[in-house]
Amino acid sequence: PAISQHLTVLKEAGLVNERRNGTRRLYHARPEGLAELKTFLDGFWGQRLDALRREAERKERGRRGRNN
């Protein structure tokens, strides 16, 4: 049941398609849906990783200043 729920969520999000074959349901990834997800994640993580890098660099400069 949990897998069916996850697949339903993925289908509703447009990430997979479902095809029925008798009593079976076959799922396959939608490349266009996954491309949209990749674009979103690249922007999401890109911004956060840039912020994390800036903060790490700021802290490193602070440590160097105290050690001199």
Short mmCIF file of C-alpha atoms in Angstrom, two decimals:
data_model
loop_
_atom_site.label_atom_id
_atom_site.label_comp_id
_atom_site.label_asym_id
_atom_site.label_seq_id
_atom_site.Cartn_x
_atom_site.Cartn_y
_atom_site.Cartn_z
CA PRO A 1 0.00 0.00 0.00
CA ALA A 2 2.81 2.47 0.80
CA ILE A 3 4.39 2.01 -2.62
CA SER A 4 1.03 2.56 -4.31
CA GLN A 5 0.62 5.80 -2.38
CA HIS A 6 4.09 6.98 -3.41
CA LEU A 7 3.43 6.11 -7.04
CA THR A 8 0.13 8.00 -6.90
CA VAL A 9 1.93 11.08 -5.60
CA LEU A 10 4.56 10.80 -8.35
CA LYS A 11 1.80 10.39 -10.96
CA GLU A 12 -0.09 13.43 -9.67
CA ALA A 13 3.15 15.43 -9.74
CA GLY A 14 3.62 14.51 -13.40
CA LEU A 15 6.82 12.55 -12.80
CA VAL A 16 5.51 9.14 -13.91
CA ASN A 17 2.82 7.79 -16.21
CA GLU A 18 0.65 4.81 -15.43
CA ARG A 19 -0.53 2.17 -17.89
CA ARG A 20 -2.93 -0.58 -16.95
CA ASN A 21 -2.37 -4.08 -18.23
CA GLY A 22 -5.18 -6.26 -16.92
CA THR A 23 -4.99 -6.08 -13.15
CA ARG A 24 -1.44 -4.74 -13.23
CA ARG A 25 -0.41 -1.11 -13.28
CA LEU A 26 2.82 -0.31 -15.04
CA TYR A 27 4.63 2.93 -14.31
CA HIS A 28 7.36 4.67 -16.24
CA ALA A 29 9.20 7.91 -15.69
CA ARG A 30 8.22 10.97 -17.71
CA PRO A 31 11.48 12.54 -18.95
CA GLU A 32 9.84 15.95 -19.34
CA GLY A 33 8.54 15.82 -15.77
CA LEU A 34 11.94 14.78 -14.48
CA ALA A 35 13.59 17.60 -16.48
CA GLU A 36 11.32 20.10 -14.72
CA LEU A 37 12.22 18.56 -11.37
CA LYS A 38 15.94 18.73 -12.18
CA THR A 39 15.63 22.41 -13.15
CA PHE A 40 13.83 23.14 -9.88
CA LEU A 41 16.37 21.25 -7.77
CA ASP A 42 19.33 22.84 -9.57
CA GLY A 43 17.96 26.29 -8.74
CA PHE A 44 16.96 25.32 -5.22
CA TRP A 45 20.27 23.72 -4.27
CA GLY A 46 22.37 26.13 -6.31
CA GLN A 47 21.15 29.10 -4.25
CA ARG A 48 21.52 27.29 -0.94
CA LEU A 49 24.94 25.89 -1.73
CA ASP A 50 26.12 29.36 -2.76
CA ALA A 51 24.86 30.74 0.56
CA LEU A 52 26.57 27.90 2.45
CA ARG A 53 29.85 28.56 0.60
CA ARG A 54 29.70 32.28 1.41
CA GLU A 55 29.03 31.53 5.09
CA ALA A 56 31.90 29.02 5.25
CA GLU A 57 34.24 31.52 3.61
CA ARG A 58 33.13 34.24 6.04
CA LYS A 59 33.80 31.99 9.03
CA GLU A 60 37.19 30.97 7.62
CA ARG A 61 38.17 34.64 7.20
CA GLY A 62 37.10 35.20 10.82
CA ARG A 63 39.28 32.33 12.04
CA ARG A 64 42.26 33.56 10.08
CA GLY A 65 41.80 37.02 11.54
CA ARG A 66 41.90 35.65 15.10
CA ASN A 67 45.00 33.53 14.41
CA ASN A 68 47.10 36.45 13.13
#
